[in-house]
Coordinates of C-alpha atoms in Angstrom, one line a residue:
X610 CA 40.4 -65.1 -30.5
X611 CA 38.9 -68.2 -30.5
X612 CA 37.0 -70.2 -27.5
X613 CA 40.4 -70.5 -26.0
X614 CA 40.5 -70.7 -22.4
X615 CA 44.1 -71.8 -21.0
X616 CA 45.7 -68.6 -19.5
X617 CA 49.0 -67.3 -20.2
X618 CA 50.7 -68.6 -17.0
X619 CA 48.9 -72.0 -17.3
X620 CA 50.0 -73.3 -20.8
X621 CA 53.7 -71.8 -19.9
X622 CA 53.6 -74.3 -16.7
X623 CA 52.6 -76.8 -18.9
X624 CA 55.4 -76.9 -20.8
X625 CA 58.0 -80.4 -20.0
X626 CA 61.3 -80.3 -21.6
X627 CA 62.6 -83.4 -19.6
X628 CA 63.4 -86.2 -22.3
X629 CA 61.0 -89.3 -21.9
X630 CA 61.8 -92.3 -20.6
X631 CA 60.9 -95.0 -23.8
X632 CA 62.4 -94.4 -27.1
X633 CA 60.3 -92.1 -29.5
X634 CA 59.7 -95.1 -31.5
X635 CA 57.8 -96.8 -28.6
X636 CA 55.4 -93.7 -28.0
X637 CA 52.5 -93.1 -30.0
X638 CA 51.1 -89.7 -31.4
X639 CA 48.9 -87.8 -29.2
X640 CA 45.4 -86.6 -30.9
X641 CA 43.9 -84.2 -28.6
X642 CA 41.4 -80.6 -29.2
X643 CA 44.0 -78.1 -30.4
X644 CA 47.1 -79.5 -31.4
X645 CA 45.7 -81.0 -35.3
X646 CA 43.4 -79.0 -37.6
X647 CA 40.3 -80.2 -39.8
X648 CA 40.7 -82.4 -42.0
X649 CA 39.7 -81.3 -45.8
X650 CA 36.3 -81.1 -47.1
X651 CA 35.4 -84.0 -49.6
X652 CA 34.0 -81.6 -52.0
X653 CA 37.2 -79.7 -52.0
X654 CA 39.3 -82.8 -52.7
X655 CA 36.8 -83.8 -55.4
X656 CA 36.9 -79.8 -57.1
X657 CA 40.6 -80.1 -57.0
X658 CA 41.1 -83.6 -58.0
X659 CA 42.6 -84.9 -55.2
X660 CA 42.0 -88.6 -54.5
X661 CA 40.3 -90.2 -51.6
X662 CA 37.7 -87.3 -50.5
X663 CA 35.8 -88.6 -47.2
X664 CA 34.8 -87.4 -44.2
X665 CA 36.7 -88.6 -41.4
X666 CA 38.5 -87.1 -38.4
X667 CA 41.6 -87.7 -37.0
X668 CA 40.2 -88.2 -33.8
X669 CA 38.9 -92.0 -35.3
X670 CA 40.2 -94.8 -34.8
X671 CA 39.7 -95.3 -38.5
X672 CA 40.5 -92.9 -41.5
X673 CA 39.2 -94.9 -44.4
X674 CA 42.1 -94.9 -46.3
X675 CA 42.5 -96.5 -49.5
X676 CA 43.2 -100.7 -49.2
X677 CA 46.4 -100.4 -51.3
X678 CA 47.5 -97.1 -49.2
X679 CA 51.1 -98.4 -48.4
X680 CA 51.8 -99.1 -52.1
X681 CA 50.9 -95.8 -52.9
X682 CA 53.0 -94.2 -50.4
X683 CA 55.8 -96.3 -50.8
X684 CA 55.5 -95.4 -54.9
X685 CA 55.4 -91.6 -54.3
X686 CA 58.4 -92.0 -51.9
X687 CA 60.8 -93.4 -54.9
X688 CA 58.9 -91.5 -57.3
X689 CA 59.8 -87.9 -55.1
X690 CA 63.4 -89.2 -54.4
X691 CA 64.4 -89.9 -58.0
X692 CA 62.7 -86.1 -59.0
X693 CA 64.2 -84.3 -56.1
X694 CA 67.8 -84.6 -55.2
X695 CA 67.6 -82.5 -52.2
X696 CA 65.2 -85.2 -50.8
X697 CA 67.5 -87.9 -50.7
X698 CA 70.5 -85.9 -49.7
X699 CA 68.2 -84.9 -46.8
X700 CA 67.4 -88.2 -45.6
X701 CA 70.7 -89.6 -45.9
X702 CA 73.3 -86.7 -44.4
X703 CA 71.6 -86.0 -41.1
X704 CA 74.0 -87.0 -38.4
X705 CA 71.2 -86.4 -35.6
X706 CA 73.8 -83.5 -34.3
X707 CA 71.0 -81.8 -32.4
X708 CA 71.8 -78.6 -33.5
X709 CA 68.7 -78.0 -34.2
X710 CA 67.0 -79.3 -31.6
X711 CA 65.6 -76.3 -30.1
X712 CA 65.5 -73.9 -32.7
X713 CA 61.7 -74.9 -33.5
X714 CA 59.2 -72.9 -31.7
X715 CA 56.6 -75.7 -31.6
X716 CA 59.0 -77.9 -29.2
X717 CA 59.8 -74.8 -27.2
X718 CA 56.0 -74.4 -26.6
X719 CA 55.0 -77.9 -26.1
X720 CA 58.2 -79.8 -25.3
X721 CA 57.2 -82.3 -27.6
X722 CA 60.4 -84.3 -28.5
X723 CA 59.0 -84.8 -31.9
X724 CA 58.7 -81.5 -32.4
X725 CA 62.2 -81.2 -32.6
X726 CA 63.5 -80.8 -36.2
X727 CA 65.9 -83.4 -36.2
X728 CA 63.4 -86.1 -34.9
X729 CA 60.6 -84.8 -36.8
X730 CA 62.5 -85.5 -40.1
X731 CA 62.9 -88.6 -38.6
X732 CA 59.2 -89.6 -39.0
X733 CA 60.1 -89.7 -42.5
X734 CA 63.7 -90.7 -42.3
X735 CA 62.7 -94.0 -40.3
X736 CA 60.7 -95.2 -43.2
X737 CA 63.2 -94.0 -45.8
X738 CA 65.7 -96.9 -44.2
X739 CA 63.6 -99.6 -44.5
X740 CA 62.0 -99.1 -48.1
X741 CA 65.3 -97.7 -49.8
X742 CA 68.2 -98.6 -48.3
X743 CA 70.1 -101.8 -47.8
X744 CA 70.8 -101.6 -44.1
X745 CA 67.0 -100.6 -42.9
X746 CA 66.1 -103.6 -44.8
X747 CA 68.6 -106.0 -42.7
X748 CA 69.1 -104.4 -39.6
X749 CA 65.6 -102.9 -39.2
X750 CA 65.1 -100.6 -36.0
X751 CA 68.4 -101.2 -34.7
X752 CA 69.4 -98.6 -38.1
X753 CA 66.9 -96.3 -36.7
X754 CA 64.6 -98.3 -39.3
X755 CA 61.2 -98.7 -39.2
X756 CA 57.7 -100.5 -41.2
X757 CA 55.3 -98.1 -42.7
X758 CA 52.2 -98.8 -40.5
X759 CA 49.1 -96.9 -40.0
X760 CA 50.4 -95.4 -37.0
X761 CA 52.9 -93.9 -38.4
X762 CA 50.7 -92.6 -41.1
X763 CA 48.8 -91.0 -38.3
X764 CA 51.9 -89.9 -36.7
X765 CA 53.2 -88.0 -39.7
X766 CA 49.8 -85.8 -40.1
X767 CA 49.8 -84.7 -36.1
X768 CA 53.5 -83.3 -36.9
X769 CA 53.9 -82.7 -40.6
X770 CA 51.2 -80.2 -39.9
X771 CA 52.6 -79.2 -36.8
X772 CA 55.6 -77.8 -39.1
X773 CA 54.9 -74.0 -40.2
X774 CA 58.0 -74.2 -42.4
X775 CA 59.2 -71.6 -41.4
X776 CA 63.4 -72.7 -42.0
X777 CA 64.3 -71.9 -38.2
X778 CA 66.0 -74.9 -37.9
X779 CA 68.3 -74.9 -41.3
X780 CA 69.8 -71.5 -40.1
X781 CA 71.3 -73.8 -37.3
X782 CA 71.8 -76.9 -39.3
X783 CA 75.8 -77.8 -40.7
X784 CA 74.5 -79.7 -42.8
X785 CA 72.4 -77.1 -44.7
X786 CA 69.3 -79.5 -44.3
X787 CA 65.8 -77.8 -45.1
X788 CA 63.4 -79.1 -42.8
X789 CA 61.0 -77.2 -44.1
X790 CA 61.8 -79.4 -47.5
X791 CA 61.5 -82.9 -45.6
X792 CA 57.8 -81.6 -44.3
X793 CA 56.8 -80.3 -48.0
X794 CA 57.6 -84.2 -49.1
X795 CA 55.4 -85.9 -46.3
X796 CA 52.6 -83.6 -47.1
X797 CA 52.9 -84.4 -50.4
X798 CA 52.8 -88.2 -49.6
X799 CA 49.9 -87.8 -47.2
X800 CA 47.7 -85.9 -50.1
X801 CA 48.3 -89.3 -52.5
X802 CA 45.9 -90.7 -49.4
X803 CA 43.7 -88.1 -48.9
X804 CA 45.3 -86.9 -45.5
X805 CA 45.3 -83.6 -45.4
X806 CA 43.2 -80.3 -43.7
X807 CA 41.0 -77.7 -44.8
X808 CA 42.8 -74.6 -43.9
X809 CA 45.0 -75.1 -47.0
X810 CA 42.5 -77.1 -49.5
X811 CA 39.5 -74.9 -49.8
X812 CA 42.5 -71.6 -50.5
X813 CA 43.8 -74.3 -53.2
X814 CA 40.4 -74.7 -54.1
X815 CA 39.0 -71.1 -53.9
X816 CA 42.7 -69.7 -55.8
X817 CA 41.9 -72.3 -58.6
X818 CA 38.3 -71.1 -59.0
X819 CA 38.4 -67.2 -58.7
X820 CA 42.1 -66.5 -58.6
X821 CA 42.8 -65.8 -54.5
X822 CA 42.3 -67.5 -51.7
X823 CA 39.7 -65.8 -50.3
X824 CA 37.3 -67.1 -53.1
X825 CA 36.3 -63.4 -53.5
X826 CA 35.0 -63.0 -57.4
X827 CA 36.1 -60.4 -59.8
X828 CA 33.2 -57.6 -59.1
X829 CA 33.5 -58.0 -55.5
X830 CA 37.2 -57.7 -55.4
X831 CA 36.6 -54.4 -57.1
X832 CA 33.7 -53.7 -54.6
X833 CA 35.7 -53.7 -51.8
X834 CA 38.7 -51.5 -53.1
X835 CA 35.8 -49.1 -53.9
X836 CA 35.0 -49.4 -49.8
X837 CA 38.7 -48.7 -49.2
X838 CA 38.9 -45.8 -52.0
X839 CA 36.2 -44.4 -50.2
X840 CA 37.6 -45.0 -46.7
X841 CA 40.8 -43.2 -48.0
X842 CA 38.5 -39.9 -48.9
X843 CA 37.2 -40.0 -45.6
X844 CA 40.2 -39.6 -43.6
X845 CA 42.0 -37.7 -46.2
X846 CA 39.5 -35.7 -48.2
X847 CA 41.1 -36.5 -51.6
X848 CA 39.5 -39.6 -54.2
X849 CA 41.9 -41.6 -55.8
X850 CA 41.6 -44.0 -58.7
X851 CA 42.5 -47.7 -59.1
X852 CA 43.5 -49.1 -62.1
X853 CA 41.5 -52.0 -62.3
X854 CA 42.5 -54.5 -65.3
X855 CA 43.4 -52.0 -67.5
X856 CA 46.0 -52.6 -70.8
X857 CA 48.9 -50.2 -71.3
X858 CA 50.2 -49.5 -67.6
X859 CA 53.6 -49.9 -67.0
X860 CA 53.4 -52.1 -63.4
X861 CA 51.1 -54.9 -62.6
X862 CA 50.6 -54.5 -58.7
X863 CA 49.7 -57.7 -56.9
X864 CA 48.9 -58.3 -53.3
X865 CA 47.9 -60.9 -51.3
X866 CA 44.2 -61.2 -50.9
X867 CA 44.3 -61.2 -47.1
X868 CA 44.9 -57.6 -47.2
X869 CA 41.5 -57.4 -49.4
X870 CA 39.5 -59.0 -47.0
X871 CA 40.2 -58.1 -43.0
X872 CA 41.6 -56.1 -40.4
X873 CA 44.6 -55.1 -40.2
X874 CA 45.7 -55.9 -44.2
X875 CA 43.1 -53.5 -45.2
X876 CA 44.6 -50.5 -43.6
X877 CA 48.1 -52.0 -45.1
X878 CA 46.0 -52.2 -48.8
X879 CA 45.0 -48.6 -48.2
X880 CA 48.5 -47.4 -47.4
X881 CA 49.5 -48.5 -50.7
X882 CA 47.2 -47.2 -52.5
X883 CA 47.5 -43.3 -51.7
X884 CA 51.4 -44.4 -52.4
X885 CA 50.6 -45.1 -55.6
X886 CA 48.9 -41.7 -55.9
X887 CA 51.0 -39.6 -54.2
X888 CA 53.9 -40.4 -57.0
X889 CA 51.5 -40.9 -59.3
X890 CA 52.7 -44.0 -59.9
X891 CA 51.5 -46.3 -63.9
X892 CA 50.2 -49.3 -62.5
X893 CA 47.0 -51.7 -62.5
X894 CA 45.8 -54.2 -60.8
X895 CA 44.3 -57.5 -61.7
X896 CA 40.6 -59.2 -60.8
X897 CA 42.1 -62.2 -62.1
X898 CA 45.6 -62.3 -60.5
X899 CA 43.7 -60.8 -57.4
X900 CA 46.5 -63.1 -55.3
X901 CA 50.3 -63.1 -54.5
X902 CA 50.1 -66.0 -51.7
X903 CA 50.2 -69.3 -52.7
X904 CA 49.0 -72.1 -50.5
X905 CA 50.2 -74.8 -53.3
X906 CA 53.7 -74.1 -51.8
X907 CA 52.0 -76.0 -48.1
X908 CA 50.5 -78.5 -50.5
X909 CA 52.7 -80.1 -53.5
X910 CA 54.8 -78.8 -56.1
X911 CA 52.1 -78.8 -59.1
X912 CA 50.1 -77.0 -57.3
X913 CA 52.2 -74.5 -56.0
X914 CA 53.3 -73.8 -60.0
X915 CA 50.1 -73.9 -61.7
X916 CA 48.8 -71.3 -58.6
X917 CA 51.8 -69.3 -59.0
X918 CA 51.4 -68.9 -62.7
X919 CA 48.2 -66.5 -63.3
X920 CA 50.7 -63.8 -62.2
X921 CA 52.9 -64.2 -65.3
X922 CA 49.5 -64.8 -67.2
X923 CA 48.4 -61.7 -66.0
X924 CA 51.3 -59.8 -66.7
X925 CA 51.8 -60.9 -70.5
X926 CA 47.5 -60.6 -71.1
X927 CA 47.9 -56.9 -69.9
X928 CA 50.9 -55.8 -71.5
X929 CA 52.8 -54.7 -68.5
X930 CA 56.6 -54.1 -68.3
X931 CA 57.2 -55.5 -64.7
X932 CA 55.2 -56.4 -61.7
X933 CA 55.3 -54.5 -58.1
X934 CA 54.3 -56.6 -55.3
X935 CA 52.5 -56.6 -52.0
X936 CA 53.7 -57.4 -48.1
X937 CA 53.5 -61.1 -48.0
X938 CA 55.4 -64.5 -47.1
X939 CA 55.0 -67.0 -48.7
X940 CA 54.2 -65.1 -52.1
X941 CA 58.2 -64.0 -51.6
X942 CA 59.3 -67.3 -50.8
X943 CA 57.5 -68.9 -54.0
X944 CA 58.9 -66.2 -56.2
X945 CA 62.4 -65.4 -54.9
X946 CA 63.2 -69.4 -54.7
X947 CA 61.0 -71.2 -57.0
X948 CA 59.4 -68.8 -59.4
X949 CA 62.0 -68.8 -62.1
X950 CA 62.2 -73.0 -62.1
X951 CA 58.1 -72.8 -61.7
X952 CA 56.8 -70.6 -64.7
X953 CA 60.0 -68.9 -65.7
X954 CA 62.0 -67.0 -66.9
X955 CA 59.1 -64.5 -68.2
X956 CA 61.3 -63.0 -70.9
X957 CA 57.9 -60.9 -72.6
X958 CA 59.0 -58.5 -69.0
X959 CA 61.7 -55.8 -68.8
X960 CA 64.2 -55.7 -66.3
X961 CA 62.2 -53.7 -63.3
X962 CA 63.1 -49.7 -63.3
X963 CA 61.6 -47.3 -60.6
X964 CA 59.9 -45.0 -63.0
X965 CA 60.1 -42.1 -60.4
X966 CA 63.9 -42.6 -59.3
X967 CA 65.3 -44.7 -62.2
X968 CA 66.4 -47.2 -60.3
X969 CA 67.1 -50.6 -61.3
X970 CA 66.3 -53.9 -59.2
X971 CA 69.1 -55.8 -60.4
X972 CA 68.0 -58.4 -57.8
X973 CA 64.9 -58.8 -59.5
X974 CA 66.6 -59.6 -63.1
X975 CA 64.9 -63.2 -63.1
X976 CA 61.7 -62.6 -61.2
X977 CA 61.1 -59.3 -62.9
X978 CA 59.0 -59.0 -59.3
X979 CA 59.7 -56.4 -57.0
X980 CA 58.9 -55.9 -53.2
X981 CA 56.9 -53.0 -52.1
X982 CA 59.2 -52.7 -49.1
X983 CA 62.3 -52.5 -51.5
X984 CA 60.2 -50.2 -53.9
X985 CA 59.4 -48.1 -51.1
X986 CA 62.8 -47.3 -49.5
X987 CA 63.7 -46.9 -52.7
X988 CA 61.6 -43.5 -53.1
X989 CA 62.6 -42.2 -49.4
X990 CA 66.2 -42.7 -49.8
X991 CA 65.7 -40.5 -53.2
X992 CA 63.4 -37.8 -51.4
X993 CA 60.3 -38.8 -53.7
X994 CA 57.9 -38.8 -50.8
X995 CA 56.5 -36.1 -48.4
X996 CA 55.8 -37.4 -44.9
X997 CA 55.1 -36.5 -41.2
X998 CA 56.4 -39.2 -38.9
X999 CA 54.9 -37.0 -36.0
X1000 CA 50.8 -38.9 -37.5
X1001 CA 52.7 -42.0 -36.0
X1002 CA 53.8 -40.7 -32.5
X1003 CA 51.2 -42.4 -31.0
X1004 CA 52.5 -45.9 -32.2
X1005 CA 56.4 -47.2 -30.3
X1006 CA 56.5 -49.9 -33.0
X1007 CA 58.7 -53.1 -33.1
X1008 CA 59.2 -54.9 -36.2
X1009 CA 58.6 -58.6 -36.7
X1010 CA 60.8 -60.1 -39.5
X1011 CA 58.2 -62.2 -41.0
X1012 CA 59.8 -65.9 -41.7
X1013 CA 59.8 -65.7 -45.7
X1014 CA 60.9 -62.6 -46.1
X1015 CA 63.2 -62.4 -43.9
X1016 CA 65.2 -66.1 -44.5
X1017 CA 63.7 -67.1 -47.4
X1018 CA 64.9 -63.8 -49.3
X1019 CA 67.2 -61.6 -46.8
X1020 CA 64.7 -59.1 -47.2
X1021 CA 66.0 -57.0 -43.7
X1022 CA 66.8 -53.7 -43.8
X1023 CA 64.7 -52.3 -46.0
X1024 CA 61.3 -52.7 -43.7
X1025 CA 63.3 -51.2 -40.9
X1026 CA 64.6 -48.0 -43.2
X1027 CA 60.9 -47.7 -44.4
X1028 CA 59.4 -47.8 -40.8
X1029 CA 62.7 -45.0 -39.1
X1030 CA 61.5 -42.8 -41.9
X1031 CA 57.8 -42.9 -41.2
X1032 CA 57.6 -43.3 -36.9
X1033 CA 59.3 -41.8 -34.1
X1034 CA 59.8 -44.6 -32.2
X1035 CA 61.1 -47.7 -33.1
X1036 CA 62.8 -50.4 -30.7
X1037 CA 64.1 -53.7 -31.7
X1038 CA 63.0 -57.0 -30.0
X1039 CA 66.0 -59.1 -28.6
X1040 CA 68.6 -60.1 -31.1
X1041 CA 68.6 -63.9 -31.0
X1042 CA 64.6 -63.5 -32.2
X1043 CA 64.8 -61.3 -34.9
X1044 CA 66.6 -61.0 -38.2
X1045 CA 67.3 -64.3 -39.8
X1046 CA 66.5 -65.8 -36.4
X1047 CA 63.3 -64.2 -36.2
X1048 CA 60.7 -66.7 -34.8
X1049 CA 58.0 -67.7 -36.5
X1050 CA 53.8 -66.6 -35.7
X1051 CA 53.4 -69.9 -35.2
X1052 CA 50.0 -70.0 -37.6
X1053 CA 51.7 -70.1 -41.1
X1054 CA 52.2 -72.9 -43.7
X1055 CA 48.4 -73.2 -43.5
X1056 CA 48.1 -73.9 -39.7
X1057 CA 46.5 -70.6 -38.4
X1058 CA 43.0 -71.9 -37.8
X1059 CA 41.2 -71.5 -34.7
X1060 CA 40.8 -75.3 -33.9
X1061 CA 44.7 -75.2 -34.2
X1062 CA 45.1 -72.7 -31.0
X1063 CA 46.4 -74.4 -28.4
X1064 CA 49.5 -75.5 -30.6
X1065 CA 49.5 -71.7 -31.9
X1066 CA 49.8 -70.1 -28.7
X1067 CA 52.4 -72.7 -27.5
X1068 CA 53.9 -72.2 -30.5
X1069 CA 53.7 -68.1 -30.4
X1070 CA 55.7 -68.5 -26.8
X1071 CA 59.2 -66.7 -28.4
X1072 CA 57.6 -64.4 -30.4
X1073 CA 55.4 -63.5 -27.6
X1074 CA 57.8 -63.4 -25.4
X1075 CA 60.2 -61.1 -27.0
X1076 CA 57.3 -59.3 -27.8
X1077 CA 56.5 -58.5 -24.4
X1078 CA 60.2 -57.9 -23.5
X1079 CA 60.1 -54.7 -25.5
X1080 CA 56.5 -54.0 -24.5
X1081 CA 57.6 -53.9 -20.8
X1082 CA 60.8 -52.5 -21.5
X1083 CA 60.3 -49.5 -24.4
X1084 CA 56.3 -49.2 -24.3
X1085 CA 56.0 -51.0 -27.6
X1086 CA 52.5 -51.1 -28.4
X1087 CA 52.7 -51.6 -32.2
X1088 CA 54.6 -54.1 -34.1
X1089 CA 54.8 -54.0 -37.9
X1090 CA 55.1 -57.0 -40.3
X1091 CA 55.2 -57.7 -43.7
X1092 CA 53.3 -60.7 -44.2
X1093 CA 49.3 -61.1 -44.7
X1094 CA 49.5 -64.3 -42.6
X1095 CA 51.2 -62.6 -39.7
X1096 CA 48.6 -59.9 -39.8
X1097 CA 46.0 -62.3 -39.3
X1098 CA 48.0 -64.6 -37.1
X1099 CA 49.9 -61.8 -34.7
X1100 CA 46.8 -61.1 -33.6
X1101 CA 45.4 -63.3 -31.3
X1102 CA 49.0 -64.3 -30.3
X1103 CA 50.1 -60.7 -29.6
X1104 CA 46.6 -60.4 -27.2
X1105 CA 47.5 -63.4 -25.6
X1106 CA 51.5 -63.1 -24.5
X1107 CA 51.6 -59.1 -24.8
X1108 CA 48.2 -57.8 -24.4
X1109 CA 48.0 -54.3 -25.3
X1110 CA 50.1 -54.3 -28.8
X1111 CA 48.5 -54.1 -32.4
X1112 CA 49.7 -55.6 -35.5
X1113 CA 50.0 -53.5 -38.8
X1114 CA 51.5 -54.2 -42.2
X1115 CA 54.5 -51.5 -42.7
X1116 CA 52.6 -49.5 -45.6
X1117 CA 49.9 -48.7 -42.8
X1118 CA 52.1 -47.0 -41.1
X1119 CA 53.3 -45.3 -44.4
X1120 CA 49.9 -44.6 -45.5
X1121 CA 49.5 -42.7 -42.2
X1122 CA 52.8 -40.5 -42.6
X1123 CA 51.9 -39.7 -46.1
X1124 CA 51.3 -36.2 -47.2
X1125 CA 49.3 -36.2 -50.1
X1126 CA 48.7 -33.5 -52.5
X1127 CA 45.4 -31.6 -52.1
X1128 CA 44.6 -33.7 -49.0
X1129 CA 42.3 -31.8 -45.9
X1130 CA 44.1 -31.3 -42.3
X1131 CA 44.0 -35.1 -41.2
X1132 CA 42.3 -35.5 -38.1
X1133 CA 42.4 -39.6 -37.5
X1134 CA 44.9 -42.1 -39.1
X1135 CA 44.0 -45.0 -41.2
X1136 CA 42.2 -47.0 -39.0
X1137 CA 40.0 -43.6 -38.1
X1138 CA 41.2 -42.9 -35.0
X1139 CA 42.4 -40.0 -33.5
X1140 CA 46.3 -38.0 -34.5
X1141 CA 48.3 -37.6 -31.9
X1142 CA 46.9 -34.1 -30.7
X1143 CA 43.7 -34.0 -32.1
X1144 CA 41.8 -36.4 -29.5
X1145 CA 38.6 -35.3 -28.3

């Protein structure tokens, strides 16, 4: 983890829920080390033809923004509300219920008022009255009105990217309001002026260049599934092949490129893999569509759909019938909401048909995308895999319903039929934190960067603590997820709030229970350490 030096017990005194005294209006944003990230690179802007690339910090008093800055804003406010009905209903039907008040994670972890969803959309709301709508204009703050002024310019970036997006809040809202909508909006209106951070930019950048976020180039992405290939005969004594950009295949399999890269997702890469060859399954992969995540879905709409469309370029360039993808988030959130409006509907793909069980993923009739998770329980439920559960009796797993998944799609019992079939031991964190109110890791939407960490550990409280409920409780010392971001971001939080659990991707844990054909007597699991039984 990074240089992070607050202990467990200190950040959670920390934490103030009493209201303040002045009105949220009359207190200004708070710029300290760990609660806002970098700001993006110049040379990224500049690559992805963004406007006003500079170096600045938000810690300055000034950010060099444009002179005519407020015009701009102001003209891709009406410009956005006149595109996007959801925007304006959003701004206008919010009766500041409070329903949703504590449902974000961020406010439970810092007790930051604004952090509240209802009074975070408000950042944006507030302005929204006095530009565009006839009461703002006359009755000003006493409407909850307010002017567009650099401090609140400054204000949105500390909270708009204090948002993770994770749709907590909307669960809980009567209204059906989409925070997670209202902070897309101000991010897009902060990139018209050149306000925005690295940790999403240089992906944009690096996706836009070589396909993922990673920046990794065609012969290196092969290069490093060679490394796992060999890694797999290792532990297993059996090579398998790869399909790499090869025409003809039925399936185009896509993944996000954090499992390329880094522990855990390479384990997760690996499990899927010797699926693929233990039901010897037609597929290929792409060096070009080397990418399911998409951070254009953190940054604007146009980027989100030219990102998302190398996968449908892909597809059609290499003749495939359907496309089988990876554990990620936001890649299911892009394709199961927006997809079909972004690049859609691919009508050169098939309707998606197991080729080993025959069955069809009606759900995926639009998409013609289907979840490895789905694809998966699919072949256990049908008997198509041989597996010893025992390889995972060293694990007592949890499972983490990663926020995209889980309410962006309702993907939720199929990761928990996969992961009963493959372990022994499987407990459940608390119901009010999992499910379609799972809480979020606290680092997604672009914010898990290590300059970020006080705000992810604060934010990371719920998970963390109903992750050491069932630590305490059952012995949990695995939890499974089914998200790139969370396999990254789980880390650091799991080590800080329940020290002594791992984080794996579920087809690690699949990979592990996986009897392949012609394979040696395994001695380790994936990560090459020892079976249950065959330490020293």
């Amino acid at each position: 983890m990074a240089d992070f030096k607050t202990k467990p017990d200190e950040l959670y005194k920390s934490i103030d829920h009493t209201p303040p005294k002045a009105g949220w209006m009359d207190v200004p944003a708070q710029f300290r080390p760990g609660n806002w990230c970098y700001p993006a690179k110049p040379e990224v802007l500049d690559y992805i033809g963004f406007p006003n690339g500079r170096k600045w910090s938000p810690a300055d008093e000034d950010w060099k923004l444009p002179e005519n800055w407020k015009d701009i804003i102001h003209q891709g406010f009406r410009e956005r509300l006149e595109k996007f009905r959801s925007l304006k209903i959003f701004m206008d039907v919010c009766v500041r219920c409070g329903a949703c008040a504590d449902k974000c994670h961020y406010f439970i972890g810092s007790g930051d008022p604004k952090n509240m969803p209802v009074l975070r959309a408000e950042l944006l709301r507030s302005v929204y009255r006095k530009d565009f709508t006839t009461a703002g204009k006359i009755l000003g703050k006493l409407n909850g009105a307010r002017v567009l002024e650099e401090d609140v310019l400054k204000e949105w970036f500390l909270y708009f990217y204090q948002c993770t997006e994770c749709r907590r809040c909307s669960l809980f809202c009567p209204y059906g309001i989409d925070t997670a909508e209202i902070t897309m909006m101000a991010r897009e209106l902060l990139n018209l002026v050149g306000c925005n951070i690295n940790w999403i930019q240089e992906p944009v950048a690096n996706c836009q260049r070589t396909g993922n976020h990673l920046g990794i180039q065609p012969h290196a992405f092969k290069d490093i599934v060679d490394f796992m290939v060999d890694d797999i005969e290792e532990v297993t004594g059996k090579r398998i092949h790869v399909p790499m950009n090869e025409k003809g295949h039925e399936i185009l399999f896509i993944t996000p490129s954090g499992d390329v890269f880094a522990d855990p997702g390479i384990y997760t890469f690996m499990g899927y893999l010797m699926l693929f060859d233990a039901i010897g399954l037609d597929y290929t992969m792409s060096t070009y569509a080397s990418e399911g995540g998409n951070f254009g879905l953190f940054t604007d709409n146009v980027v989100a759909k030219k990102l998302n469309a190398k996968m449908y370029a892909e597809a059609k360039r290499l003749g495939v019938k359907w496309i089988l993808g990876g554990e990620c988030g936001h890649m299911w959130r892009v394709i199961n909401q927006y997809m079909d409006t972004f690049n859609g509907p691919p009508d050169f793909l098939q309707m998606p048909k197991s080729p080993i069980t025959g069955t069809v993923f009606k759900n995926a009739a639009s998409t013609k995308m289907v979840h490895i998770t789905e694809f998966t329980a699919d072949l256990i439920k049908h008997r198509k895999l041989k597996l010893d559960p025992s390889r995972n009796d060293h694990f007592t797993v949890t499972f983490h319903d990663s926020c995209n998944p889980a309410r962006g799609m309702g993907l939720l019992e199929e990761p928990r039929y996969v992961i009963k079939n493959v372990c022994n031991n499987f407990y459940e964190m608390p119901a009010q934190t999992i499910r379609e109110q799972t809480f979020c890791c606290a680092g997604g939407a672009g914010l898990g960067t290590d300059e970020f960490m006080d705000m992810r550990m604060r934010g990371g409280l719920p998970r963390g603590n109903a992750l050491r409920y069932v630590r305490d409780k059952y012995g949990v010392n695995r939890m499974a997820c089914i998200c790139a971001i969370d396999r990254a971001t789980l880390v650091p939080l799991a080590d800080y709030w329940a020290n002594g659990v791992d984080i794996s991707g579920i087809h690690e844990l699949v990979g592990n229970a996986l009897i392949l054909d012609g394979e040696k007597e395994r001695e380790v699991d994936l990560r090459q350490e020892p079976l249950p039984g065959k330490e020293g």
